[in-house]
């Protein structure tokens, strides 16, 4: 009898031990979300208007996105920011030929004024985006040129018919800018949403005091029962980044959704220790050097290649990442995303090899061959923004010095910068690329010959063809091959532009903030429905 | 005197109109366009058609003189239009920021006067003594320190030594006076110190001037007590130029604190100016300039009135 | 527009015209800064003879000796001002000989030495790019002085010309010029400079111009009121009646009177110009990277690293303060010496 009890006791102990080691007690991250609390965050700039269809700045997304829903959105828990999930759409199907996308909408979703959301609201919103009437501004119209018509056959179904198949459409529809508005309001006044808020999102609009703050409170009738966890949020507008850091440091704000520089992160971690959590990610933004193909000697691809070969990207990655918001050496897609070129292959491109001395010798040789004398001088135009434009410009000038080029920096104020680029009033200039979703279609469209944004005025039919093919490619592996080929042509063979380093997004935030995952885009994951506060 | 004051009053208007004209045309010379900025945003590309369409909405496609006429008509009705960047009425944009700038200006003035008058007097009465030197060095140091550096130093000191930060969010005085003062007292001190430098020097030299007057010298010869009495009288005469300096500097404070506001993160008129210029928001820039210039011109007029009233010896021009 | 120095003209001492046209009131009178008169036995003032005498009597045979005497006396009587002047001279020397004095190339990026503390190799440490702070400070003085002197001298001179012209010609000319100056005065300096930089661009010559233009009306104001005191004098009309040309009258009678306020104003403008340049650079609207300029060194990385690497922000700020301080001390004492009755600025 006694050794039976012992047997039961020891097997019980073994069982418990076994269970706890195989299924360890969850760490804090898996805590059950807590209800309540107000999220305080700071926003570096104020929204010029409230209509996301007509604006381009994160100053619109950060405070206002919580009031709206999208048809589909990017998965807020996916670090690469490339996975679409349904928001107002419960499910969807794509026809075999890729020409018809049918979305089944959730039922019982209500606008903040109590009226029901149906497919006519989705259709009206997308009509505004894709087929805006005269006098209505829609900035992303061109990216939906494959859409022929948007239909609403019944109150809970929306259908997109395309003129030609486009593999990026679904992700494109998940754009954080495509807020769903109310059809009745749009029918009366297309400009109403520029100054007013009425959506189906997790938070209700409370107030906006210009120059000061934006307040939202929990939507008790949000369709996703059990969410949001927060009682509300308060966004304070602060343009000075030192003040933003001070606010987080003084525990007056929890988070800033755009990004801080490495020294700012270091300040916060040094001051607050484990009260600060830091999330980092490559950023879907990058500075590249644009050379005007109609100005000598930059019409010669040897010169352009030389400029790229001179750059020691790996050293810069190490050193510049200490002082400014860049880090990864990358190709034309953000590292870690589906179409990004793996490092081993990237090294084969001009300027991406590890032997910098050989590269620089080659660069000098190319310059000589192209007839560029030693000590040749040109002007590099840069945009007047401290991070990371200024540090990158300083680095570039220094690197080009190493191959005997004498470069002068001319800084153009940010407001005058685009007109300068458009006029083509530059020899070599800093350009930039920021996307809201990492998608080759969206990121590469500007390198097509006819693009408005092709400021360097390169004319390359091969790139045009490659772009068109990859946009229509349905098979992922095929598409990858085409994207790589485009990259090689753009950066290596023709060196139309010179990639510098990928921006690096650093979000140090109060450790109390949970349920928010960083993505490569500062336009994503701002609805705040999944966010909760501990304590 | 009344004829003189009337003339001065009437002269305010051509000056204001002149300011309006200069501003209007000056900002349109700056390259860059509010529409391009709005549309290009962070992504850096916008189609020409969209830009042209927006331009029409703002009336930017009209010839310049016509735009000016439209604007002036509005101004005559005290309607400054709407900001080109946000579309809201100008007064909405300005009012909160103006309240803040005004408050900082007033507080800085109080600091300045509180420092300048006693110090200036002291230095004048004890001229060439160590007190005089100390005051002069103190006031010149105030002029010398760039205000943004002073601000950076102040914030650093708070952080490192006191481990405390002043509130970075503006609460209007009528909402929560204590928090409001907590935030604004530091920039007021930084600015007031600089401001007091000018006023101290002026007080000192004005007092010196007055003390040289015959009646003061005679009193001095007669004995100390009388000198004190006369110093009080002398003070009244000396205050006139001091008040002028203080008033003129005050007028500059309203729009001129651009860098201080950036360092202390104050959402004031100075920063609004910088943002408006960066955005090429013509209507806002014009309205702000008219506001600041208007204050300056009005303060000058007030000075004229005061002089005419207090000093019967002024020469009429 | 009434200004402080326009009052009390009737209350002041009557100007006493000497045969050569200079005015006694511009000489240093003994009571001015002391309560005890200070006269040497030969009846001359113990204090310095002013440069005005020199200007009015250019054929003084002992000009050099007199200049040295002036400097020596100035140093003795006005120690503070002398110190200020000495600092200014040092700064000018440093700016001119920057190439010889700076240990490193101010533009040389050195990733191996980023953000190092002041040590034997880098006396004032390095910045975020490994550039030597001391070298950048030395070359920065060149930028500061270039912009400071450029803007101040142009602004003061053009303003003085306008002020004298306005005072001399009077009437309509005066009225219109005054209004024009008032208009530009209504803009805060930094705002006007900002707008001008936006229009012109931000190379060094453009920044100089952007700071010069707001200074012109301020100078015109000051000089005009000094010139006015002469204009009022009947002998000017007499000279015109006698057939003397405008230029001669201006040069011979008005100019000597305005030189003192001009010099004093110049020193004040110098310090204001240096401050304006550093403010503009701090805002990102002045001189641009990678040029070494004090205000620029305070921007961006210096603020980010203010705690981790305070030397980046401390030294440039200190340099600016020192320069402005020195100019002000010197200007202050210069004013006390030349004409303490001038209460402008």
Coordinates of N, CA and C in Angstrom, one line a residue, chain C residues 28-114:
Chain C
X28 N 35.2 114.3 -25.7 CA 34.9 113.7 -24.5 C 35.0 114.7 -23.4
X29 N 33.8 115.0 -22.8 CA 33.8 116.1 -21.8 C 34.0 115.4 -20.4
X30 N 34.6 116.1 -19.6 CA 35.1 115.5 -18.3 C 33.9 114.9 -17.5
X31 N 32.8 115.6 -17.5 CA 31.8 115.2 -16.6 C 31.1 113.9 -17.0
X32 N 31.3 113.5 -18.2 CA 30.5 112.5 -18.8 C 30.4 111.2 -18.0
X33 N 31.5 110.7 -17.6 CA 31.3 109.4 -16.9 C 31.8 109.5 -15.4
X34 N 32.3 110.6 -15.0 CA 32.8 110.7 -13.7 C 32.1 111.8 -13.0
X35 N 32.0 111.8 -11.7 CA 31.6 112.9 -11.0 C 32.7 113.9 -10.7
X36 N 33.9 113.4 -10.9 CA 35.1 114.3 -10.7 C 35.7 114.6 -12.0
X37 N 35.9 115.9 -12.2 CA 36.5 116.3 -13.5 C 37.9 115.8 -13.6
X38 N 38.4 115.6 -14.7 CA 39.7 114.9 -14.9 C 40.4 115.7 -15.9
X39 N 41.2 116.7 -15.5 CA 41.9 117.5 -16.4 C 43.4 117.5 -16.1
X40 N 44.1 117.4 -17.2 CA 45.6 117.5 -17.0 C 45.9 119.0 -16.9
X41 N 47.1 119.3 -16.3 CA 47.5 120.7 -16.1 C 47.4 121.5 -17.4
X42 N 47.7 120.9 -18.5 CA 47.7 121.7 -19.7 C 46.3 122.0 -20.2
X43 N 45.3 121.5 -19.5 CA 43.9 121.9 -19.9 C 43.3 120.9 -20.8
X44 N 44.1 119.9 -21.3 CA 43.5 118.9 -22.2 C 42.8 117.9 -21.3
X45 N 41.9 117.2 -21.9 CA 41.3 116.1 -21.1 C 42.2 114.9 -21.0
X46 N 42.1 114.3 -19.8 CA 42.9 113.1 -19.6 C 42.4 111.9 -20.4
X47 N 41.2 112.0 -20.7 CA 40.7 110.8 -21.5 C 41.1 110.9 -22.9
X48 N 40.8 109.9 -23.6 CA 41.3 109.7 -25.0 C 40.8 110.8 -25.9
X49 N 41.6 111.2 -26.8 CA 41.0 112.0 -27.9 C 40.4 111.1 -28.9
X50 N 39.3 111.5 -29.4 CA 38.5 110.6 -30.2 C 38.9 110.5 -31.6
X51 N 38.6 109.4 -32.2 CA 38.9 109.2 -33.7 C 38.3 110.3 -34.5
X52 N 37.2 111.0 -33.9 CA 36.6 112.0 -34.7 C 37.5 113.2 -35.0
X53 N 38.4 113.5 -34.0 CA 39.3 114.5 -34.3 C 40.2 114.1 -35.5
X54 N 40.6 112.8 -35.4 CA 41.4 112.4 -36.5 C 40.7 112.5 -37.8
X55 N 39.5 112.1 -37.8 CA 38.7 112.2 -39.1 C 38.6 113.6 -39.6
X56 N 38.4 114.5 -38.7 CA 38.2 115.9 -39.1 C 39.5 116.5 -39.5
X57 N 40.6 116.0 -38.9 CA 41.9 116.6 -39.2 C 42.9 115.5 -39.8
X58 N 42.7 115.2 -41.0 CA 43.4 114.0 -41.5 C 44.9 114.3 -41.7
X59 N 45.3 115.6 -41.5 CA 46.7 115.9 -41.8 C 47.5 115.9 -40.5
X60 N 47.0 115.3 -39.4 CA 47.7 115.3 -38.2 C 49.1 114.6 -38.4
X61 N 50.1 115.3 -38.1 CA 51.5 114.7 -38.3 C 51.8 113.5 -37.4
X62 N 51.3 113.5 -36.2 CA 51.6 112.3 -35.3 C 50.5 111.4 -35.2
X63 N 49.9 111.1 -36.4 CA 48.7 110.2 -36.4 C 49.0 108.8 -35.8
X64 N 50.1 108.2 -36.2 CA 50.4 106.9 -35.7 C 50.6 106.9 -34.2
X65 N 51.4 107.9 -33.7 CA 51.7 108.0 -32.3 C 50.4 108.2 -31.5
X66 N 49.6 109.1 -32.1 CA 48.3 109.4 -31.5 C 47.4 108.1 -31.4
X67 N 47.4 107.3 -32.5 CA 46.6 106.1 -32.4 C 47.1 105.1 -31.3
X68 N 48.4 105.0 -31.2 CA 48.9 104.1 -30.2 C 48.5 104.6 -28.8
X69 N 48.6 106.0 -28.7 CA 48.2 106.6 -27.4 C 46.7 106.3 -27.1
X70 N 46.0 106.4 -28.1 CA 44.5 106.1 -28.0 C 44.3 104.6 -27.4
X71 N 45.0 103.7 -28.1 CA 44.8 102.3 -27.7 C 45.3 102.1 -26.3
X72 N 46.5 102.7 -25.9 CA 47.0 102.5 -24.6 C 46.0 103.0 -23.6
X73 N 45.6 104.2 -23.8 CA 44.7 104.8 -22.9 C 43.4 104.0 -22.7
X74 N 42.9 103.6 -23.9 CA 41.7 102.8 -23.9 C 41.8 101.6 -23.0
X75 N 43.0 100.9 -23.2 CA 43.2 99.7 -22.5 C 43.3 100.0 -21.0
X76 N 43.9 101.1 -20.7 CA 44.0 101.4 -19.2 C 42.7 101.8 -18.6
X77 N 42.0 102.6 -19.3 CA 40.8 103.1 -18.7 C 39.6 102.2 -18.8
X78 N 39.5 101.5 -19.9 CA 38.4 100.7 -20.1 C 38.8 99.2 -20.2
X79 N 39.1 98.7 -19.1 CA 39.7 97.3 -19.2 C 38.8 96.3 -19.8
X80 N 37.5 96.4 -19.4 CA 36.6 95.4 -20.0 C 36.6 95.5 -21.5
X81 N 36.5 96.7 -22.0 CA 36.4 96.9 -23.4 C 37.7 96.4 -24.1
X82 N 38.8 96.6 -23.4 CA 40.1 96.1 -24.0 C 40.1 94.6 -24.0
X83 N 39.6 94.0 -23.0 CA 39.5 92.5 -23.0 C 38.7 92.1 -24.2
X84 N 37.5 92.8 -24.3 CA 36.7 92.4 -25.5 C 37.4 92.5 -26.8
X85 N 38.1 93.7 -26.9 CA 38.8 93.9 -28.2 C 39.8 92.8 -28.4
X86 N 40.5 92.5 -27.3 CA 41.6 91.4 -27.4 C 41.0 90.1 -27.9
X87 N 39.9 89.7 -27.3 CA 39.2 88.5 -27.8 C 38.9 88.6 -29.2
X88 N 38.3 89.7 -29.6 CA 37.9 89.9 -31.0 C 39.1 89.7 -31.9
X89 N 40.3 90.3 -31.5 CA 41.5 90.2 -32.4 C 41.9 88.8 -32.5
X90 N 41.9 88.1 -31.3 CA 42.3 86.7 -31.3 C 41.4 85.9 -32.3
X91 N 40.1 86.2 -32.2 CA 39.2 85.5 -33.1 C 39.5 85.7 -34.6
X92 N 39.8 87.0 -34.9 CA 40.1 87.3 -36.3 C 41.3 86.6 -36.7
X93 N 42.3 86.6 -35.8 CA 43.6 85.9 -36.2 C 43.3 84.4 -36.4
X94 N 42.5 83.8 -35.5 CA 42.2 82.4 -35.7 C 41.5 82.1 -37.0
X95 N 40.5 83.0 -37.3 CA 39.8 82.8 -38.5 C 40.6 82.9 -39.7
X96 N 41.5 83.9 -39.7 CA 42.4 84.1 -40.9 C 43.4 83.0 -41.1
X97 N 44.0 82.6 -40.0 CA 45.0 81.5 -40.1 C 44.5 80.1 -39.7
X98 N 43.2 80.0 -40.0 CA 42.6 78.7 -39.6 C 43.3 77.5 -40.2
X99 N 43.8 77.6 -41.4 CA 44.5 76.5 -42.1 C 45.7 76.1 -41.3
X100 N 46.4 77.1 -40.7 CA 47.6 76.8 -40.0 C 47.4 76.2 -38.6
X101 N 46.3 76.8 -38.0 CA 46.0 76.4 -36.6 C 45.3 75.1 -36.4
X102 N 44.4 74.8 -37.3 CA 43.5 73.6 -37.0 C 44.3 72.3 -37.2
X103 N 44.3 71.5 -36.2 CA 45.0 70.2 -36.2 C 44.5 69.2 -37.3
X104 N 43.2 69.3 -37.6 CA 42.7 68.3 -38.5 C 41.9 69.0 -39.6
X105 N 41.6 68.3 -40.7 CA 40.7 68.9 -41.7 C 39.3 68.8 -41.2
X106 N 38.6 70.0 -41.1 CA 37.3 70.0 -40.5 C 36.3 69.1 -41.2
X107 N 36.6 68.8 -42.5 CA 35.6 68.0 -43.2 C 35.9 66.5 -43.2
X108 N 37.1 66.1 -42.6 CA 37.5 64.7 -42.7 C 36.7 63.8 -41.8
X109 N 35.9 63.0 -42.4 CA 35.1 62.0 -41.7 C 36.0 60.8 -41.2
X110 N 35.9 60.4 -40.0 CA 36.7 59.4 -39.5 C 35.8 58.4 -38.7
X111 N 35.3 57.4 -39.3 CA 34.4 56.5 -38.6 C 35.0 55.8 -37.5
X112 N 36.3 55.7 -37.5 CA 37.0 55.0 -36.3 C 36.9 55.8 -35.1
X113 N 36.7 57.1 -35.2 CA 36.8 58.0 -34.0 C 35.5 58.7 -33.7
X114 N 34.4 58.0 -34.0 CA 33.1 58.7 -33.7 C 32.9 59.0 -32.3

